[in-house]
Coordinates of C-alpha atoms and ligand atoms in Angstrom, one line a residue:
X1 CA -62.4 -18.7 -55.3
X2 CA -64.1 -15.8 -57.7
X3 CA -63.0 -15.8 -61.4
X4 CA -63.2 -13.9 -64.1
X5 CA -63.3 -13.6 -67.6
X6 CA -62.5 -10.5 -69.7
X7 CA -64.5 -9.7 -73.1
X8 CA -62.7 -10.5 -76.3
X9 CA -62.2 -6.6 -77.2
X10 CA -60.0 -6.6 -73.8
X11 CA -56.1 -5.0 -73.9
X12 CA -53.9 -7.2 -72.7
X13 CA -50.0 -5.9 -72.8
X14 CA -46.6 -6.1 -71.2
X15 CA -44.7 -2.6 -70.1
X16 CA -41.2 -1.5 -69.6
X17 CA -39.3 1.8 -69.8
X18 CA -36.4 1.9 -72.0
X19 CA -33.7 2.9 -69.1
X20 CA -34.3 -0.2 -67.2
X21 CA -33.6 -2.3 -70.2
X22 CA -31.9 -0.7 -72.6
X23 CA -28.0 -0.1 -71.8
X24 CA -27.0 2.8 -71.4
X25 CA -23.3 2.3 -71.4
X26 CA -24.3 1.4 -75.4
X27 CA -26.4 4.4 -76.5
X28 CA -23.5 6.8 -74.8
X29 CA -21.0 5.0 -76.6
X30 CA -22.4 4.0 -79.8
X31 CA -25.3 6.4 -80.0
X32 CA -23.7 9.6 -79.0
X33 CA -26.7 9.5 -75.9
X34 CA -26.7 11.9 -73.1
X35 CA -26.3 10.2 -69.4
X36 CA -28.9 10.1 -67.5
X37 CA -28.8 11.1 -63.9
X38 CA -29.8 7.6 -62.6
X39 CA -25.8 7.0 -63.6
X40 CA -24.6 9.8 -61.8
X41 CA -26.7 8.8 -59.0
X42 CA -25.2 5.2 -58.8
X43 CA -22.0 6.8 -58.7
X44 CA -22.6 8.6 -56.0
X45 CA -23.4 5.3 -54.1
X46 CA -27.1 6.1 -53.8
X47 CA -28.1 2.4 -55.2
X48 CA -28.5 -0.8 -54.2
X49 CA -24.7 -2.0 -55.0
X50 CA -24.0 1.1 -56.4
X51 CA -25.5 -0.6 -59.4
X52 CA -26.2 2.0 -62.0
X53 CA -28.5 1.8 -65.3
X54 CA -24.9 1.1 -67.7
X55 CA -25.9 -3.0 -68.5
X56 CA -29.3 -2.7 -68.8
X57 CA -30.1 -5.8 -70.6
X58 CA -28.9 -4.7 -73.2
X59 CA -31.5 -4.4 -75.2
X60 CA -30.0 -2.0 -77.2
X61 CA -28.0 -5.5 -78.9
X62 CA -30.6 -7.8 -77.9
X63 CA -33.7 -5.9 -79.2
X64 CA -34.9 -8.4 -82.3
X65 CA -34.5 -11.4 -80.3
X66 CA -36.4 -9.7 -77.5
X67 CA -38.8 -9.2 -79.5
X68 CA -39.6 -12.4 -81.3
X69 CA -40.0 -13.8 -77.6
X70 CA -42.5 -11.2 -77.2
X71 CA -44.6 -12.6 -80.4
X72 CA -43.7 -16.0 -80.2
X73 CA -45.8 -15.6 -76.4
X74 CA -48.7 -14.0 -77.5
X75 CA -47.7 -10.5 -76.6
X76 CA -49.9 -8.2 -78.8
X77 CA -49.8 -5.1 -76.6
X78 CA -46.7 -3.0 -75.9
X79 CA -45.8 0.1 -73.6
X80 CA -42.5 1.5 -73.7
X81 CA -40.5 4.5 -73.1
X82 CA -38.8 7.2 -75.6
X83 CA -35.8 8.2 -73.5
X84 CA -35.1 11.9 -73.7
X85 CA -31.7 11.1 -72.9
X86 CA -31.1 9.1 -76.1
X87 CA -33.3 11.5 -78.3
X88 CA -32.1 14.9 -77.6
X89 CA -28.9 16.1 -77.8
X90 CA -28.0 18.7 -74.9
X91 CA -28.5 21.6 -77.1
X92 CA -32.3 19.8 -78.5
X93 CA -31.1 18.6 -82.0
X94 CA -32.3 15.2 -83.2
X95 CA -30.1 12.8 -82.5
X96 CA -31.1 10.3 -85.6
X97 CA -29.1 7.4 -84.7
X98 CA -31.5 7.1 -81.9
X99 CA -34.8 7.8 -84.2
X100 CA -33.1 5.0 -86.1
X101 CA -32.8 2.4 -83.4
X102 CA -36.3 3.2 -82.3
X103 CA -37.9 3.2 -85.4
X104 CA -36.1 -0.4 -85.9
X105 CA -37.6 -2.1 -83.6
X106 CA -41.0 -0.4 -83.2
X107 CA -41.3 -1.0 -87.0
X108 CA -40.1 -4.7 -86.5
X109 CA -42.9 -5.4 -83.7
X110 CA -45.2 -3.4 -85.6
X111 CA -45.0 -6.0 -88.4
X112 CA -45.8 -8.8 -86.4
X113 CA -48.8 -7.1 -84.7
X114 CA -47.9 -5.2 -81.7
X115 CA -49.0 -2.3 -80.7
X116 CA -46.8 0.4 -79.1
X117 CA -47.7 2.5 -76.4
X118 CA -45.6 4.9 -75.7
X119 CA -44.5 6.8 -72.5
X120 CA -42.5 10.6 -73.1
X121 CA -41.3 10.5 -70.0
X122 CA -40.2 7.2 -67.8
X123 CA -37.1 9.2 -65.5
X124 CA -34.8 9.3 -68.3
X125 CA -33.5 12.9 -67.5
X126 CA -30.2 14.1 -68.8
X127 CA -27.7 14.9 -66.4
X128 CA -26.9 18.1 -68.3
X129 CA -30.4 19.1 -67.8
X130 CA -30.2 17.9 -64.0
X131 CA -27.1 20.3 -63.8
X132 CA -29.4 23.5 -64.5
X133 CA -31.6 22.4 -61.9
X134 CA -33.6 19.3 -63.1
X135 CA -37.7 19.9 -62.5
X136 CA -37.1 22.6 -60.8
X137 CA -36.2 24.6 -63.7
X138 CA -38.0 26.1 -66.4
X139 CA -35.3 24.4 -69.0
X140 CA -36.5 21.1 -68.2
X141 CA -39.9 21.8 -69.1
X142 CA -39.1 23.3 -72.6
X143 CA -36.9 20.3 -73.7
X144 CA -39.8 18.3 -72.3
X145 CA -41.7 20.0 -75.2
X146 CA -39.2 19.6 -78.0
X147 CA -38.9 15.9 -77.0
X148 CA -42.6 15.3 -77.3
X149 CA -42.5 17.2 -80.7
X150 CA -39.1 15.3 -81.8
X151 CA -41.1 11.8 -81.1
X152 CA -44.0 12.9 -82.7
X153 CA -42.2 13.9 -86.0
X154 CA -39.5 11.2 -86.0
X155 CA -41.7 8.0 -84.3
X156 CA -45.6 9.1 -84.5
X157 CA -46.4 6.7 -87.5
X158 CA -45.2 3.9 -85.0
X159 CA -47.2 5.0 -81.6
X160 CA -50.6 4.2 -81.3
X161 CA -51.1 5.5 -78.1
X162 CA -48.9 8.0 -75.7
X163 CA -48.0 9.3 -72.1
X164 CA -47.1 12.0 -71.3
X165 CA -45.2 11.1 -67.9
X166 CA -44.7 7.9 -66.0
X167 CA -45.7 8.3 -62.2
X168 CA -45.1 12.1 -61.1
X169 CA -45.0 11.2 -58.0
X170 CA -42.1 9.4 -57.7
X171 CA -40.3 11.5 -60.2
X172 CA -41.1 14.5 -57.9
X173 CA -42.0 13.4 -54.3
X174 CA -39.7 10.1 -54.1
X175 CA -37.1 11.9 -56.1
X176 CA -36.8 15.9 -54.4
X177 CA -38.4 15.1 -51.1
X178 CA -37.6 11.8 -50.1
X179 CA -34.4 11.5 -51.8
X180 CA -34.8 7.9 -52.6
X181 CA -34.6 8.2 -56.4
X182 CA -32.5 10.7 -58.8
X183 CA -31.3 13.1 -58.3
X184 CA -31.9 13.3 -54.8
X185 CA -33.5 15.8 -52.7
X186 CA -34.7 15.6 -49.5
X187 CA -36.4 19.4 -49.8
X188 CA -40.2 19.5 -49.7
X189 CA -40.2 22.5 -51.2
X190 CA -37.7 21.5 -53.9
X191 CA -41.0 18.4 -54.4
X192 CA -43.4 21.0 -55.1
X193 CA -41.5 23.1 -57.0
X194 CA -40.6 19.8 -59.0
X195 CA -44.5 18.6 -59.4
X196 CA -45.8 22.1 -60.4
X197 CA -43.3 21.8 -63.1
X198 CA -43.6 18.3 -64.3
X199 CA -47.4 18.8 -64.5
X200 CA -47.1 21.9 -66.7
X201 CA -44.6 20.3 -69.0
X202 CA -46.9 17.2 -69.4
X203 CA -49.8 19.9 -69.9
X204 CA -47.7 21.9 -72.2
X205 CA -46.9 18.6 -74.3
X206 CA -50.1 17.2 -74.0
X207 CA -51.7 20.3 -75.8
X208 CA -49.1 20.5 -77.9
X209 CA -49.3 17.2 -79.6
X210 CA -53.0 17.7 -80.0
X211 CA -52.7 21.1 -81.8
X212 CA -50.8 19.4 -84.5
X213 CA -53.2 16.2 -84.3
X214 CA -56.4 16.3 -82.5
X215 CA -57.0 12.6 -83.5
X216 CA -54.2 11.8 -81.2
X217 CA -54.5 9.5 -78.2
X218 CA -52.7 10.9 -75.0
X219 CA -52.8 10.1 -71.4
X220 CA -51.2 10.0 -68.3
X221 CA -49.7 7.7 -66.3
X222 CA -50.1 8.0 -62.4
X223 CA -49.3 6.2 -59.2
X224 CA -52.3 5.2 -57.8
X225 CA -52.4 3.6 -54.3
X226 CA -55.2 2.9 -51.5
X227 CA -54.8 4.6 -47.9
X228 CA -56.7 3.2 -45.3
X229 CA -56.6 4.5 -41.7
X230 CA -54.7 2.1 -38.9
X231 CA -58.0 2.6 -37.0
X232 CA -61.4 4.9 -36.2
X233 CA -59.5 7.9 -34.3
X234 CA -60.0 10.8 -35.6
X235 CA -56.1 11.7 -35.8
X236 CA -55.8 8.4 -37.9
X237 CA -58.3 9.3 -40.3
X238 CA -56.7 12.7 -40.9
X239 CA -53.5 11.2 -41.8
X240 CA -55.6 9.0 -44.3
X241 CA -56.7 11.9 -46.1
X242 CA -53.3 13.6 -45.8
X243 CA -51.1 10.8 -47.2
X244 CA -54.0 10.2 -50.4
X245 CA -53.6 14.0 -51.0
X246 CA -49.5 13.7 -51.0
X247 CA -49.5 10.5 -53.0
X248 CA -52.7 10.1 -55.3
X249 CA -54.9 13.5 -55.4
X250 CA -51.7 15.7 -55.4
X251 CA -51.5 14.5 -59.0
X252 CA -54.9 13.2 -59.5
X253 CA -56.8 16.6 -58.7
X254 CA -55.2 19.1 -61.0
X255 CA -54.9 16.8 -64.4
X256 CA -59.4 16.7 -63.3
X257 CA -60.0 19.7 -61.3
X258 CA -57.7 21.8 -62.0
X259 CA -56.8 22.4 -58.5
X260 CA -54.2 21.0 -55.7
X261 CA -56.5 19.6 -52.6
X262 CA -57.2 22.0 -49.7
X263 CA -56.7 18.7 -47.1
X264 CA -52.8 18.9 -47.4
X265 CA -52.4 22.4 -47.8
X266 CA -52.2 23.4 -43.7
X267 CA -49.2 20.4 -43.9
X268 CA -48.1 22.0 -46.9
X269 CA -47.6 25.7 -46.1
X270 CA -44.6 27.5 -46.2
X271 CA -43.4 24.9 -48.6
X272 CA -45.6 25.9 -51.8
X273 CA -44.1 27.3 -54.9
X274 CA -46.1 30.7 -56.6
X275 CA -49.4 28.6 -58.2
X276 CA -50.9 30.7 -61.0
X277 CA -54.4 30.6 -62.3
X278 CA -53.5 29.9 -65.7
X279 CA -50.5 27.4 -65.0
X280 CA -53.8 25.2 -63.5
X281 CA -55.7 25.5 -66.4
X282 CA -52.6 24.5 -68.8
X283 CA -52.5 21.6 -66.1
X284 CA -56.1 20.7 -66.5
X285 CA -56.4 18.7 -68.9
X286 CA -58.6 15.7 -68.1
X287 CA -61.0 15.9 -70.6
X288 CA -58.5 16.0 -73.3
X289 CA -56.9 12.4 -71.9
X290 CA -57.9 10.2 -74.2
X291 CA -57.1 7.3 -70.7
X292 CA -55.8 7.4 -67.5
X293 CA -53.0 4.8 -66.8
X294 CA -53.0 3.7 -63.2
X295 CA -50.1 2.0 -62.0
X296 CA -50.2 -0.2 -59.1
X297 CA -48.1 -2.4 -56.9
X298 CA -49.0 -1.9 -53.3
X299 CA -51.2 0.2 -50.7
X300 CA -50.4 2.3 -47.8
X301 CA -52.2 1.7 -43.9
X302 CA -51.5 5.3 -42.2
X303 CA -51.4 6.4 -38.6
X304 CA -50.7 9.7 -36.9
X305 CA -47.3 10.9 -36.0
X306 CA -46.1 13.9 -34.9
X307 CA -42.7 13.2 -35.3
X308 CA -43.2 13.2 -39.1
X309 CA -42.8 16.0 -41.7
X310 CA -46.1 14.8 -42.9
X311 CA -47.7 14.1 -40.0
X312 CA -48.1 10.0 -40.6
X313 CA -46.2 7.3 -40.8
X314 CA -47.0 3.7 -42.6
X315 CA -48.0 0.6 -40.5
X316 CA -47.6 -2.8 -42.1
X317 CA -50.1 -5.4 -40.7
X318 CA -48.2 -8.1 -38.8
X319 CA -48.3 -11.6 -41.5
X320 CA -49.6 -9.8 -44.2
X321 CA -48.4 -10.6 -47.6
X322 CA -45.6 -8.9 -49.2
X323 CA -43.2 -8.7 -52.3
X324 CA -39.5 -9.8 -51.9
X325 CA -39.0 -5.9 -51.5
X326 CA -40.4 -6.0 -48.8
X327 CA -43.9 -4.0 -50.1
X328 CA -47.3 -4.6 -49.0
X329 CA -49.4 -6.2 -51.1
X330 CA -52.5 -5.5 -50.9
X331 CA -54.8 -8.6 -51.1
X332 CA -56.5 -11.1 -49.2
X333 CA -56.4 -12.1 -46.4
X334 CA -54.9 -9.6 -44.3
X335 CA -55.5 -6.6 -46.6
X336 CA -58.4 -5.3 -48.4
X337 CA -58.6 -5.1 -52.0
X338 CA -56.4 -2.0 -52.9
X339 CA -56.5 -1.9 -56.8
X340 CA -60.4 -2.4 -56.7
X341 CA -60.7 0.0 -53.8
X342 CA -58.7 3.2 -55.7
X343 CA -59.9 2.5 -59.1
X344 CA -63.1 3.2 -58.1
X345 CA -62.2 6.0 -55.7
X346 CA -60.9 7.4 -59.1
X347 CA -63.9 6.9 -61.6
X348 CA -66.2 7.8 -58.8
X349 CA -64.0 11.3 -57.9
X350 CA -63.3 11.8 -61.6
X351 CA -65.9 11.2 -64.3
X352 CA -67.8 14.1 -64.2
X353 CA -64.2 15.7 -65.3
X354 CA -63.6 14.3 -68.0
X355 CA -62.0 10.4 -67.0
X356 CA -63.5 8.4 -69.9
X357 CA -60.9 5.3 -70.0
X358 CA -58.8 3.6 -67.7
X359 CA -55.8 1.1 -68.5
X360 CA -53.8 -0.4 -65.8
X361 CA -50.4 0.5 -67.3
X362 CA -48.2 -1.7 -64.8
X363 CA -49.1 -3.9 -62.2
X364 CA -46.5 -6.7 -61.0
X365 CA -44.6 -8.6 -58.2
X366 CA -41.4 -8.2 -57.4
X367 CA -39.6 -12.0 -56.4
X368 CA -36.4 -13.3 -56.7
X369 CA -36.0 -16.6 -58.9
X370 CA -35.6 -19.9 -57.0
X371 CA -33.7 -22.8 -59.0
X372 CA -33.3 -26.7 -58.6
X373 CA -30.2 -28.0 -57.7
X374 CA -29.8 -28.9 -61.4
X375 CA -29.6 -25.2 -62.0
X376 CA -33.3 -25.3 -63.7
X377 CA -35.2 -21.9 -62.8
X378 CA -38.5 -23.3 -60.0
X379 CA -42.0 -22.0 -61.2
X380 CA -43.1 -18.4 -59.9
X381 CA -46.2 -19.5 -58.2
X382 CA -46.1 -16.5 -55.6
X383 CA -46.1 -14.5 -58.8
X384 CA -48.8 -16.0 -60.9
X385 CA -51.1 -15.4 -57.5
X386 CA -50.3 -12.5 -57.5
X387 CA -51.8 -11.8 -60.8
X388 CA -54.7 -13.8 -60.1
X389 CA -56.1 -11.7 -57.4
X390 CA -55.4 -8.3 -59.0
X391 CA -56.6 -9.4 -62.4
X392 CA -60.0 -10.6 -60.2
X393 CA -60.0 -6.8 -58.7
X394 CA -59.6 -5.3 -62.1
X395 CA -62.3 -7.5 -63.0
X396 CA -64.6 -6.7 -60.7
X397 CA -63.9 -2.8 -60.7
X398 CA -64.9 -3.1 -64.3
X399 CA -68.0 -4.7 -63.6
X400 CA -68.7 -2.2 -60.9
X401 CA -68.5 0.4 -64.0
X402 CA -65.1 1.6 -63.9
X403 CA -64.8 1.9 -68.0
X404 CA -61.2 -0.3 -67.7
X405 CA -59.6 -1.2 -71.2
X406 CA -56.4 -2.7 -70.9
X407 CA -54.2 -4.2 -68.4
X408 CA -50.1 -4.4 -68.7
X409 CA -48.2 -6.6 -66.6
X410 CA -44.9 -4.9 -65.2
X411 CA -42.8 -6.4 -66.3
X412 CA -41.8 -8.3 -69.8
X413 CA -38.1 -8.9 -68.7
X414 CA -36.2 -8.8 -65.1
X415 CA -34.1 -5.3 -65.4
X416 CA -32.8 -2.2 -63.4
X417 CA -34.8 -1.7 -60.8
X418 CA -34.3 2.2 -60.0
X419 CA -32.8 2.4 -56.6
X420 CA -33.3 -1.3 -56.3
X421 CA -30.4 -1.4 -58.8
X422 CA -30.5 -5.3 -59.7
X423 CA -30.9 -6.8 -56.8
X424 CA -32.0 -10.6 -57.5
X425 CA -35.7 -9.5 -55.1
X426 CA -36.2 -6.5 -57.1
X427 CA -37.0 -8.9 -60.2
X428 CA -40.9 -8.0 -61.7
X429 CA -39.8 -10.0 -65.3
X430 CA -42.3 -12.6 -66.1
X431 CA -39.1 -13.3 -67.9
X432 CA -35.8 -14.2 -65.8
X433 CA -32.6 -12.6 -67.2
X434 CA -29.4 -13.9 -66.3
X435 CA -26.7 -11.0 -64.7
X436 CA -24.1 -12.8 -66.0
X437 CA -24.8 -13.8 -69.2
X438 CA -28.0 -12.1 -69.8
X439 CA -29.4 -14.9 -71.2
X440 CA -33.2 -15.3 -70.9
X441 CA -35.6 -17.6 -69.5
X442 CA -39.2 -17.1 -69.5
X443 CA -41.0 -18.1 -66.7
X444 CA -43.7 -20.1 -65.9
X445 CA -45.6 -16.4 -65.4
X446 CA -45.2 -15.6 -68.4
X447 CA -46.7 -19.4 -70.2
X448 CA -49.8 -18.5 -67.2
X449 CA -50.2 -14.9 -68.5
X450 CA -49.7 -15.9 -72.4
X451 CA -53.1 -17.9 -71.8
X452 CA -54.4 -15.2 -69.8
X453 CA -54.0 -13.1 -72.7
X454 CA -55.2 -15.3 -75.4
X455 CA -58.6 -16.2 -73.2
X456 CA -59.4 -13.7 -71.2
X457 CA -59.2 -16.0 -68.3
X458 CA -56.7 -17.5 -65.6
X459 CA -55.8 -21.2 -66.8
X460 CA -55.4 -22.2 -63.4
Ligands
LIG501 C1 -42.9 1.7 -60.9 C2 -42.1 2.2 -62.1 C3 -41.5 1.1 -62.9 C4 -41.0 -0.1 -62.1 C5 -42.0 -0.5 -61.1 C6 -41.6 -1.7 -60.2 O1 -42.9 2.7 -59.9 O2 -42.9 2.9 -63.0 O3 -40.5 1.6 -63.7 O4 -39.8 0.3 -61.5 O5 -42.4 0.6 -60.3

């Protein structure tokens, strides 16, 4: 088996997004928080169980302890979100009781020498702004703007690094074409709409931020997955391209290029909001990025089909390994390396355009916890593999040039999985959290990755 070992100067972090942990039953009630619309999304029976974003893990209570398990493991590196929701008051105000609780325990990890990264945006969208229309309107992209100013002000002495958004795509093409996450959609042309927007808001932030401080460090964070073609047919290779335009370069291209790519438009016609010039060039903004985040979990195999909007469909290799969701995962034997394969797509497609920097912002395995029948929680193996062959591919892309810096595991703590809800094989936490009690456990992930961390290299 290949190894690897990473160079001293190396990031390694843990991420999470503060609406999967936090609570939000607790900030509405004791914070004077806006909902979010992944509540009113549960109540409309659109998750897993129903199961809506209201427990968390309560983090919001639990944050100190939390995070003395974070330094007592070795955990120097942290990426979180600032939830708009809990931030801004419908109207924009400051909601300080919010700064407060942030600045708490930022300042209180801070101390004991972690490093906050810090995502704008991880699909914590008010319902009140939802009600005017979500990313399709204009309104969202403005509060978008006073949030990234309100963090700025109230939190930027505590942020080493930011992002603007966490994965477009599924805020925009899972969430207003597929209708798989909030709020909903199932309107292509809604999707568009929505990722026109969301890339201008990020743009409009990004610039922003850096006209009050150029020294600042901003990136984006994007889904990133490989797309191979089910075989050499011509028809198979054209839904290849088509399904890496609608789910990497859709994205990709306009932060770099400053253009959406030709390949999908034919597929896309009809369906295309009004594009100006200069709303690409406010998009553009690749050479500003201090880093790209790519996040990663799984990779796509495409074939034609006719019978699809799209014009493809997914094929899943018969044996080939997969998370408890039910995902491919994309390593040997049956599958080729996807995180190598894209991250070098990227650099390759990208650095003459300004992509200097590349952290893996999440990258994690999704498996529900097996016990003894002395209730004792059984070691994650499949999990700790998992890590092992993508850290080797992040390895290796980095010795095939790709300027990577850092690598976050998603994710610290077992939490609410989106649509997912909290279903026991939705669980990425390299930490097992009780539903009942909440209490947590870490697991043997986590001891593997703590050494990971400390070395540079796998202990076994
Ligand atoms: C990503 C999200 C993250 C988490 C993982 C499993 O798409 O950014 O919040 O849900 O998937």
């Amino acid at each position: 088996m290949k190894a690897f070992e990473f160079p001293s100067n190396f990031t390694f972090g843990v991420a999470d997004a503060d609406l999967q942990v936090i609570g939000e039953a607790a900030c509405v009630r004791d914070e004077d928080a806006q909902p979010t619309m992944w509540s009113a999304f549960a109540a409309e029976g659109r998750t897993w169980n129903s199961d809506s974003p209201a427990r968390g893990i309560d983090r919001f209570h639990h944050w100190k302890r939390d995070a003395d398990l974070m330094v007592s493991h070795g955990i120097r590196h942290y990426r979180t979100s600032v939830s708009m929701s809990r931030l801004l008051r419908a109207d924009g105000g400051v909601n300080k009781k919010a700064v407060e609780w942030y600045r708490a325990y930022w300042s209180y990890l801070r101390e004991r020498g972690v490093t906050i990264y810090a995502t704008l945006y991880h699909w914590e969208l008010p319902q009140s702004l939802v009600d005017k229309g979500g990313w399709l309107s204009q309104e969202s992209i403005a509060m978008f703007i006073t949030h990234a100013v309100v963090v700025h002000e109230h939190l930027g002495d505590l942020i080493d690094q930011y992002f603007t958004l966490n994965e477009p795509w599924c805020a925009t093409m899972l969430s207003y074409h597929q209708g798989k996450h909030a709020p909903g959609h199932t309107s292509l042309r809604d999707a568009l709409l929505a990722a026109h927007n969301i890339l201008l808001a990020s743009g409009l932030a990004m610039r922003e931020l850096l006209s009050k401080d150029p020294s600042l460090k901003i990136g984006v964070v994007l889904n990133s997955q490989a797309h191979y073609a089910a075989s050499a047919s011509d028809a198979d290779l054209r839904a290849q391209r088509v399904a890496d335009c609608y789910f990497n370069r859709w994205f990709y291209d306009p932060l770099f290029l400053g253009r959406y790519p030709e390949e999908i438009l034919p597929v896309f016609e009809g369906h295309l909001p009004e594009i100006s010039r200069s709303d690409m060039e406010t998009i553009r903004v690749g050479k500003m990025m201090h880093s790209l985040g790519v996040n990663n979990y799984c990779g796509e195999i495409v074939k034609a089909d006719s019978t699809r909007d799209l014009g493809y469909s997914s094929v899943k290799l018969p044996g080939g390994p997969e998370n408890d969701l039910g995902w491919p995962v994309f390593e040997a034997p049956t599958y080729p390396a996807g995180l190598y394969d894209i991250l070098t797509q990227f650099y390759h497609s990208y650095r003459d355009h300004g992509l200097k920097r590349v952290y893996i912002t999440e990258n994690g395995m999704a498996l529900r916890s097996n016990f003894d029948a002395e209730g004792r929680l059984l070691p994650d193996i499949r999990r700790i593999d998992y890590y092992r062959h993508h850290l080797q591919q992040v390895y290796d892309a980095k010795l095939a040039g790709v300027p990577i810096e850092g690598y976050f595991a998603w994710t610290l703590m077992d939490n609410y999985e989106w649509a997912e809800g909290y279903r026991p094989e939705g669980c990425f936490g390299l930490v097992h959290v009780d539903r009942e009690t909440l209490e947590r456990t870490p697991k043997e992930s986590l001891r593997w990755f703590s050494q990971v961390m400390a070395n540079g290299k796998a202990p076994y």
